[in-house]
């Protein structure tokens, strides 16, 4: 069974500080995908990144960066120089590789609420 | 860019009533999903649908729930007799079979269901 744990329920920072969100996952599959989604107060789920289990390269996209470490089953997310607009709930999710017919459901972590104060 | 749409954005119903939540997936996608998010909690998988049948369902998806793809474009979730605990945001998602869409689910904006 797959499981995603986001130990931090809420993080509060002052604008321009960096913030790192932790994500630890469990899976028996060797092929899987990891995701981060942002959920702003308006409620929609905004896709941020997908990473497959064979690609351990870290990625940077603007102020966002991700650190994938298979050895510790972690996929952490850092926001550099945070802004008020970054205030949201962030979810880490896992999808296991399956045969085409099986669906590849997403298993989400509990989410981390980030509050960026001006 | 194509997107998943959901209607209505907010539905209020009385306990015991039937509701149908509607989704229009991205047109060439073949996999469809429903997820639920109770207020303040995590997003939970309900069901996946492929080739006109359910491919996987969670424990939450009991006999009160059903899904259908009635006309080749809509994908619906029906709750037969709503309970207070069905109050949640319901997200539809779809996935394609090639390129970026092969391993990424595209989410709709959600329908907020309130059961009174």
PDB file of C-alpha atoms in Angstrom:
ATOM      1  CA  UNK A   1       0.000   0.000   0.000  1.00  0.00           C
ATOM      2  CA  UNK A   2       1.184   3.487  -0.724  1.00  0.00           C
ATOM      3  CA  UNK A   3       1.385   6.254   1.856  1.00  0.00           C
ATOM      4  CA  UNK A   4       2.462   9.896   1.901  1.00  0.00           C
ATOM      5  CA  UNK A   5       3.327  11.764   5.083  1.00  0.00           C
ATOM      6  CA  UNK A   6       3.639  15.504   5.443  1.00  0.00           C
ATOM      7  CA  UNK A   7       4.643  15.957   9.064  1.00  0.00           C
ATOM      8  CA  UNK A   8       4.304  19.750   9.102  1.00  0.00           C
ATOM      9  CA  UNK A   9       0.672  20.777   9.337  1.00  0.00           C
ATOM     10  CA  UNK A  10       1.304  24.518   9.288  1.00  0.00           C
ATOM     11  CA  UNK A  11       4.297  26.776   8.697  1.00  0.00           C
ATOM     12  CA  UNK A  12       4.273  30.522   9.233  1.00  0.00           C
ATOM     13  CA  UNK A  13       7.007  32.733   7.788  1.00  0.00           C
ATOM     14  CA  UNK A  14       7.625  36.385   7.119  1.00  0.00           C
ATOM     15  CA  UNK A  15       7.845  37.508   3.516  1.00  0.00           C
ATOM     16  CA  UNK A  16      11.237  36.901   1.871  1.00  0.00           C
ATOM     17  CA  UNK A  17      12.092  34.011   4.171  1.00  0.00           C
ATOM     18  CA  UNK A  18      12.722  30.594   2.648  1.00  0.00           C
ATOM     19  CA  UNK A  19      10.393  27.752   3.570  1.00  0.00           C
ATOM     20  CA  UNK A  20      10.917  24.003   3.104  1.00  0.00           C
ATOM     21  CA  UNK A  21       8.042  21.538   3.087  1.00  0.00           C
ATOM     22  CA  UNK A  22       8.811  17.929   3.916  1.00  0.00           C
ATOM     23  CA  UNK A  23       7.293  14.920   2.189  1.00  0.00           C
ATOM     24  CA  UNK A  24       8.052  11.285   2.980  1.00  0.00           C
ATOM     25  CA  UNK A  25       6.473   8.452   1.020  1.00  0.00           C
ATOM     26  CA  UNK A  26       6.104   4.685   1.191  1.00  0.00           C
ATOM     27  CA  UNK A  27       5.642   2.370  -1.750  1.00  0.00           C
ATOM     28  CA  UNK A  28       6.565  -1.170  -2.744  1.00  0.00           C
ATOM     29  CA  UNK A  29       6.783  -0.297  -6.419  1.00  0.00           C
ATOM     30  CA  UNK A  30      10.073   0.473  -8.111  1.00  0.00           C
ATOM     31  CA  UNK A  31       8.349   2.713 -10.639  1.00  0.00           C
ATOM     32  CA  UNK A  32       6.258   5.540  -9.283  1.00  0.00           C
ATOM     33  CA  UNK A  33       5.578   9.242  -9.658  1.00  0.00           C
ATOM     34  CA  UNK A  34       5.684  12.016  -7.102  1.00  0.00           C
ATOM     35  CA  UNK A  35       3.778  15.268  -7.339  1.00  0.00           C
ATOM     36  CA  UNK A  36       3.315  18.564  -5.569  1.00  0.00           C
ATOM     37  CA  UNK A  37       0.079  20.511  -5.764  1.00  0.00           C
ATOM     38  CA  UNK A  38      -0.805  23.953  -4.424  1.00  0.00           C
ATOM     39  CA  UNK A  39      -4.294  24.665  -3.106  1.00  0.00           C
ATOM     40  CA  UNK A  40      -4.891  28.400  -2.712  1.00  0.00           C
ATOM     41  CA  UNK A  41      -7.798  29.721  -0.624  1.00  0.00           C
ATOM     42  CA  UNK A  42     -10.015  29.577  -3.726  1.00  0.00           C
ATOM     43  CA  UNK A  43      -9.865  25.772  -3.453  1.00  0.00           C
ATOM     44  CA  UNK A  44      -8.612  24.495  -6.789  1.00  0.00           C
ATOM     45  CA  UNK A  45      -5.628  22.149  -7.070  1.00  0.00           C
ATOM     46  CA  UNK A  46      -2.751  23.664  -8.982  1.00  0.00           C
ATOM     47  CA  UNK A  47      -0.169  21.249 -10.369  1.00  0.00           C
ATOM     48  CA  UNK A  48       3.420  22.257  -9.541  1.00  0.00           C
ATOM     49  CA  UNK A  49       5.673  19.346 -10.464  1.00  0.00           C
ATOM     50  CA  UNK A  50       5.844  15.645 -11.377  1.00  0.00           C
ATOM     51  CA  UNK A  51       8.919  13.533 -10.809  1.00  0.00           C
ATOM     52  CA  UNK A  52       9.370   9.874 -11.771  1.00  0.00           C
ATOM     53  CA  UNK A  53      11.238   7.438  -9.556  1.00  0.00           C
ATOM     54  CA  UNK A  54      14.138   7.060 -11.972  1.00  0.00           C
ATOM     55  CA  UNK A  55      14.931  10.740 -12.103  1.00  0.00           C
ATOM     56  CA  UNK A  56      16.653  11.882  -8.921  1.00  0.00           C
ATOM     57  CA  UNK A  57      17.876  15.160 -10.307  1.00  0.00           C
ATOM     58  CA  UNK A  58      16.824  18.117  -8.258  1.00  0.00           C
ATOM     59  CA  UNK A  59      14.741  20.684 -10.067  1.00  0.00           C
ATOM     60  CA  UNK A  60      14.428  24.436  -9.847  1.00  0.00           C
ATOM     61  CA  UNK A  61      11.621  26.503 -11.306  1.00  0.00           C
ATOM     62  CA  UNK A  62      11.870  30.164 -10.441  1.00  0.00           C
ATOM     63  CA  UNK A  63      11.565  30.465  -6.670  1.00  0.00           C
ATOM     64  CA  UNK A  64      10.540  26.812  -6.331  1.00  0.00           C
ATOM     65  CA  UNK A  65      12.933  23.908  -5.959  1.00  0.00           C
ATOM     66  CA  UNK A  66      12.528  20.227  -5.227  1.00  0.00           C
ATOM     67  CA  UNK A  67      14.898  17.752  -3.614  1.00  0.00           C
ATOM     68  CA  UNK A  68      14.169  14.091  -4.395  1.00  0.00           C
ATOM     69  CA  UNK A  69      16.117  11.558  -2.331  1.00  0.00           C
ATOM     70  CA  UNK A  70      15.234   7.955  -2.979  1.00  0.00           C
ATOM     71  CA  UNK A  71      17.508   6.734  -0.174  1.00  0.00           C
ATOM     72  CA  UNK A  72      15.314   8.460   2.404  1.00  0.00           C
ATOM     73  CA  UNK A  73      12.033   8.247   0.416  1.00  0.00           C
ATOM     74  CA  UNK A  74      11.675  11.993   0.548  1.00  0.00           C
ATOM     75  CA  UNK A  75      10.595  14.623  -1.946  1.00  0.00           C
ATOM     76  CA  UNK A  76      10.963  18.000  -0.264  1.00  0.00           C
ATOM     77  CA  UNK A  77       9.854  21.335  -1.647  1.00  0.00           C
ATOM     78  CA  UNK A  78      11.473  24.705  -0.984  1.00  0.00           C
ATOM     79  CA  UNK A  79      10.073  28.137  -1.697  1.00  0.00           C
ATOM     80  CA  UNK A  80      12.829  30.711  -1.809  1.00  0.00           C
ATOM     81  CA  UNK A  81      12.152  34.346  -0.873  1.00  0.00           C
ATOM     82  CA  UNK A  82       8.523  33.643  -0.036  1.00  0.00           C
ATOM     83  CA  UNK A  83       5.754  36.050  -1.007  1.00  0.00           C
ATOM     84  CA  UNK A  84       2.277  36.614   0.379  1.00  0.00           C
ATOM     85  CA  UNK A  85       0.824  34.983  -2.765  1.00  0.00           C
ATOM     86  CA  UNK A  86       2.547  31.747  -1.744  1.00  0.00           C
ATOM     87  CA  UNK A  87       0.099  31.407   1.154  1.00  0.00           C
ATOM     88  CA  UNK A  88      -1.769  28.175   0.462  1.00  0.00           C
ATOM     89  CA  UNK A  89      -1.987  24.521   1.387  1.00  0.00           C
ATOM     90  CA  UNK A  90       0.597  22.377  -0.382  1.00  0.00           C
ATOM     91  CA  UNK A  91       0.024  18.693  -1.010  1.00  0.00           C
ATOM     92  CA  UNK A  92       2.542  16.029  -1.892  1.00  0.00           C
ATOM     93  CA  UNK A  93       1.147  13.014  -3.757  1.00  0.00           C
ATOM     94  CA  UNK A  94       2.270   9.607  -5.033  1.00  0.00           C
ATOM     95  CA  UNK A  95       1.110   7.519  -7.973  1.00  0.00           C
ATOM     96  CA  UNK A  96       2.301   3.968  -8.483  1.00  0.00           C
ATOM     97  CA  UNK A  97       2.927   2.522 -11.932  1.00  0.00           C
ATOM     98  CA  UNK A  98       0.185   0.127 -12.904  1.00  0.00           C
ATOM     99  CA  UNK A  99      -1.090  -1.709 -15.899  1.00  0.00           C
ATOM    100  CA  UNK A 100      -3.085   0.555 -18.155  1.00  0.00           C
ATOM    101  CA  UNK A 101      -6.447  -0.612 -16.910  1.00  0.00           C
ATOM    102  CA  UNK A 102      -5.769  -0.100 -13.243  1.00  0.00           C
ATOM    103  CA  UNK A 103      -5.943   3.656 -13.060  1.00  0.00           C
ATOM    104  CA  UNK A 104      -2.848   4.965 -11.268  1.00  0.00           C
ATOM    105  CA  UNK A 105      -4.711   6.675  -8.444  1.00  0.00           C
ATOM    106  CA  UNK A 106      -3.062   9.500  -6.547  1.00  0.00           C
ATOM    107  CA  UNK A 107      -2.427   9.134  -2.828  1.00  0.00           C
ATOM    108  CA  UNK A 108      -2.126  12.508  -1.144  1.00  0.00           C
ATOM    109  CA  UNK A 109      -0.378  13.552   2.023  1.00  0.00           C
ATOM    110  CA  UNK A 110      -2.213  15.513   4.662  1.00  0.00           C
ATOM    111  CA  UNK A 111      -1.009  18.852   3.330  1.00  0.00           C
ATOM    112  CA  UNK A 112       1.025  21.674   4.823  1.00  0.00           C
ATOM    113  CA  UNK A 113      -0.563  25.082   5.250  1.00  0.00           C
ATOM    114  CA  UNK A 114       1.915  27.867   4.511  1.00  0.00           C
ATOM    115  CA  UNK A 115       1.145  31.324   5.799  1.00  0.00           C
ATOM    116  CA  UNK A 116       3.385  34.098   4.530  1.00  0.00           C
ATOM    117  CA  UNK A 117       3.036  37.303   6.490  1.00  0.00           C
ATOM    118  CA  UNK A 118       3.940  40.679   4.974  1.00  0.00           C
TER     119      UNK A 118
ATOM    120  CA  UNK B   1      -5.101  24.974 -23.127  1.00  0.00           C
ATOM    121  CA  UNK B   2      -7.764  22.269 -22.668  1.00  0.00           C
ATOM    122  CA  UNK B   3      -9.097  21.903 -19.149  1.00  0.00           C
ATOM    123  CA  UNK B   4     -11.406  19.787 -17.043  1.00  0.00           C
ATOM    124  CA  UNK B   5     -14.665  21.508 -16.137  1.00  0.00           C
ATOM    125  CA  UNK B   6     -17.122  20.696 -13.356  1.00  0.00           C
ATOM    126  CA  UNK B   7     -20.688  21.744 -12.679  1.00  0.00           C
ATOM    127  CA  UNK B   8     -22.136  22.996 -10.486  1.00  0.00           C
ATOM    128  CA  UNK B   9     -19.442  24.851  -8.556  1.00  0.00           C
ATOM    129  CA  UNK B  10     -21.535  24.626  -5.402  1.00  0.00           C
ATOM    130  CA  UNK B  11     -24.490  22.342  -4.634  1.00  0.00           C
ATOM    131  CA  UNK B  12     -26.622  22.472  -1.520  1.00  0.00           C
ATOM    132  CA  UNK B  13     -28.935  19.555  -0.833  1.00  0.00           C
ATOM    133  CA  UNK B  14     -31.024  18.046   1.932  1.00  0.00           C
ATOM    134  CA  UNK B  15     -29.953  14.855   3.653  1.00  0.00           C
ATOM    135  CA  UNK B  16     -31.378  11.827   1.884  1.00  0.00           C
ATOM    136  CA  UNK B  17     -31.596  13.492  -1.519  1.00  0.00           C
ATOM    137  CA  UNK B  18     -29.810  12.252  -4.610  1.00  0.00           C
ATOM    138  CA  UNK B  19     -27.176  14.452  -6.211  1.00  0.00           C
ATOM    139  CA  UNK B  20     -25.331  14.205  -9.491  1.00  0.00           C
ATOM    140  CA  UNK B  21     -22.027  15.950  -9.906  1.00  0.00           C
ATOM    141  CA  UNK B  22     -20.937  16.539 -13.473  1.00  0.00           C
ATOM    142  CA  UNK B  23     -17.527  16.695 -15.071  1.00  0.00           C
ATOM    143  CA  UNK B  24     -16.344  17.225 -18.621  1.00  0.00           C
ATOM    144  CA  UNK B  25     -12.863  15.699 -18.936  1.00  0.00           C
ATOM    145  CA  UNK B  26     -10.300  16.746 -21.514  1.00  0.00           C
ATOM    146  CA  UNK B  27     -11.546  15.388 -24.820  1.00  0.00           C
ATOM    147  CA  UNK B  28      -8.889  12.824 -25.774  1.00  0.00           C
ATOM    148  CA  UNK B  29      -8.290  11.532 -22.252  1.00  0.00           C
ATOM    149  CA  UNK B  30      -9.205   7.939 -21.424  1.00  0.00           C
ATOM    150  CA  UNK B  31      -8.855   7.720 -17.637  1.00  0.00           C
ATOM    151  CA  UNK B  32     -11.221   9.498 -15.284  1.00  0.00           C
ATOM    152  CA  UNK B  33     -11.209   9.960 -11.540  1.00  0.00           C
ATOM    153  CA  UNK B  34     -13.181  11.343  -8.643  1.00  0.00           C
ATOM    154  CA  UNK B  35     -11.564  12.545  -5.447  1.00  0.00           C
ATOM    155  CA  UNK B  36     -13.074  14.010  -2.300  1.00  0.00           C
ATOM    156  CA  UNK B  37     -11.769  16.556   0.170  1.00  0.00           C
ATOM    157  CA  UNK B  38     -13.618  17.103   3.419  1.00  0.00           C
ATOM    158  CA  UNK B  39     -13.064  20.661   4.639  1.00  0.00           C
ATOM    159  CA  UNK B  40      -9.606  21.067   6.148  1.00  0.00           C
ATOM    160  CA  UNK B  41      -8.541  17.525   5.343  1.00  0.00           C
ATOM    161  CA  UNK B  42      -6.532  15.787   2.658  1.00  0.00           C
ATOM    162  CA  UNK B  43      -7.671  14.862  -0.810  1.00  0.00           C
ATOM    163  CA  UNK B  44      -8.905  11.255  -0.930  1.00  0.00           C
ATOM    164  CA  UNK B  45      -9.280   8.962  -3.923  1.00  0.00           C
ATOM    165  CA  UNK B  46     -12.806   7.703  -4.582  1.00  0.00           C
ATOM    166  CA  UNK B  47     -12.811   5.921  -7.922  1.00  0.00           C
ATOM    167  CA  UNK B  48     -11.062   5.533 -11.258  1.00  0.00           C
ATOM    168  CA  UNK B  49     -12.809   4.721 -14.534  1.00  0.00           C
ATOM    169  CA  UNK B  50     -11.374   3.364 -17.777  1.00  0.00           C
ATOM    170  CA  UNK B  51     -12.896   1.723 -20.836  1.00  0.00           C
ATOM    171  CA  UNK B  52     -16.413   2.266 -19.502  1.00  0.00           C
ATOM    172  CA  UNK B  53     -15.906   0.513 -16.242  1.00  0.00           C
ATOM    173  CA  UNK B  54     -14.586   1.133 -12.769  1.00  0.00           C
ATOM    174  CA  UNK B  55     -10.922   0.144 -12.590  1.00  0.00           C
ATOM    175  CA  UNK B  56     -10.405   0.848  -8.889  1.00  0.00           C
ATOM    176  CA  UNK B  57     -12.435   2.190  -5.997  1.00  0.00           C
ATOM    177  CA  UNK B  58     -11.701   3.081  -2.401  1.00  0.00           C
ATOM    178  CA  UNK B  59     -13.489   2.032   0.772  1.00  0.00           C
ATOM    179  CA  UNK B  60     -15.307   5.359   0.719  1.00  0.00           C
ATOM    180  CA  UNK B  61     -16.956   4.483  -2.585  1.00  0.00           C
ATOM    181  CA  UNK B  62     -19.767   2.329  -1.215  1.00  0.00           C
ATOM    182  CA  UNK B  63     -23.140   1.387  -2.707  1.00  0.00           C
ATOM    183  CA  UNK B  64     -24.405   4.944  -2.325  1.00  0.00           C
ATOM    184  CA  UNK B  65     -21.980   6.101  -4.999  1.00  0.00           C
ATOM    185  CA  UNK B  66     -21.996   5.403  -8.715  1.00  0.00           C
ATOM    186  CA  UNK B  67     -20.211   6.784 -11.748  1.00  0.00           C
ATOM    187  CA  UNK B  68     -21.211   6.959 -15.346  1.00  0.00           C
ATOM    188  CA  UNK B  69     -20.023   8.250 -18.662  1.00  0.00           C
ATOM    189  CA  UNK B  70     -23.420   8.648 -20.290  1.00  0.00           C
ATOM    190  CA  UNK B  71     -22.596  10.324 -23.591  1.00  0.00           C
ATOM    191  CA  UNK B  72     -18.867  10.152 -24.324  1.00  0.00           C
ATOM    192  CA  UNK B  73     -18.141  13.609 -22.979  1.00  0.00           C
ATOM    193  CA  UNK B  74     -19.610  13.869 -19.487  1.00  0.00           C
ATOM    194  CA  UNK B  75     -18.412  11.894 -16.490  1.00  0.00           C
ATOM    195  CA  UNK B  76     -20.801  11.916 -13.547  1.00  0.00           C
ATOM    196  CA  UNK B  77     -20.710  10.996  -9.886  1.00  0.00           C
ATOM    197  CA  UNK B  78     -24.048  10.157  -8.315  1.00  0.00           C
ATOM    198  CA  UNK B  79     -24.672   9.966  -4.600  1.00  0.00           C
ATOM    199  CA  UNK B  80     -27.937   8.117  -4.130  1.00  0.00           C
ATOM    200  CA  UNK B  81     -28.986   9.247  -0.657  1.00  0.00           C
ATOM    201  CA  UNK B  82     -26.753  11.958   0.738  1.00  0.00           C
ATOM    202  CA  UNK B  83     -25.588  12.032   4.340  1.00  0.00           C
ATOM    203  CA  UNK B  84     -24.215  14.932   6.347  1.00  0.00           C
ATOM    204  CA  UNK B  85     -20.742  13.418   6.119  1.00  0.00           C
ATOM    205  CA  UNK B  86     -20.842  13.601   2.313  1.00  0.00           C
ATOM    206  CA  UNK B  87     -20.339  17.354   2.601  1.00  0.00           C
ATOM    207  CA  UNK B  88     -17.005  17.967   0.882  1.00  0.00           C
ATOM    208  CA  UNK B  89     -15.297  19.312  -2.192  1.00  0.00           C
ATOM    209  CA  UNK B  90     -15.415  16.781  -5.023  1.00  0.00           C
ATOM    210  CA  UNK B  91     -12.709  16.926  -7.651  1.00  0.00           C
ATOM    211  CA  UNK B  92     -12.852  15.283 -11.047  1.00  0.00           C
ATOM    212  CA  UNK B  93      -9.628  14.501 -12.900  1.00  0.00           C
ATOM    213  CA  UNK B  94      -8.697  13.010 -16.251  1.00  0.00           C
ATOM    214  CA  UNK B  95      -5.530  11.525 -17.696  1.00  0.00           C
ATOM    215  CA  UNK B  96      -4.354  10.887 -21.223  1.00  0.00           C
ATOM    216  CA  UNK B  97      -2.151   8.221 -22.740  1.00  0.00           C
ATOM    217  CA  UNK B  98       0.725  10.114 -24.274  1.00  0.00           C
ATOM    218  CA  UNK B  99       3.135  12.908 -23.563  1.00  0.00           C
ATOM    219  CA  UNK B 100       2.709  14.948 -20.441  1.00  0.00           C
ATOM    220  CA  UNK B 101      -0.836  13.654 -20.011  1.00  0.00           C
ATOM    221  CA  UNK B 102       0.280  10.025 -19.711  1.00  0.00           C
ATOM    222  CA  UNK B 103       1.326  10.292 -16.106  1.00  0.00           C
ATOM    223  CA  UNK B 104      -0.353  13.462 -14.920  1.00  0.00           C
ATOM    224  CA  UNK B 105      -3.938  13.847 -13.820  1.00  0.00           C
ATOM    225  CA  UNK B 106      -5.561  17.131 -14.761  1.00  0.00           C
ATOM    226  CA  UNK B 107      -7.947  18.346 -12.097  1.00  0.00           C
ATOM    227  CA  UNK B 108     -11.167  20.272 -12.442  1.00  0.00           C
ATOM    228  CA  UNK B 109     -11.963  23.228 -10.167  1.00  0.00           C
ATOM    229  CA  UNK B 110     -14.150  21.110  -7.878  1.00  0.00           C
ATOM    230  CA  UNK B 111     -17.780  21.041  -6.783  1.00  0.00           C
ATOM    231  CA  UNK B 112     -18.474  22.000  -3.200  1.00  0.00           C
ATOM    232  CA  UNK B 113     -21.296  19.812  -1.893  1.00  0.00           C
ATOM    233  CA  UNK B 114     -23.124  20.912   1.241  1.00  0.00           C
ATOM    234  CA  UNK B 115     -25.584  18.475   2.796  1.00  0.00           C
ATOM    235  CA  UNK B 116     -28.031  20.005   5.289  1.00  0.00           C
TER     236      UNK B 116
END
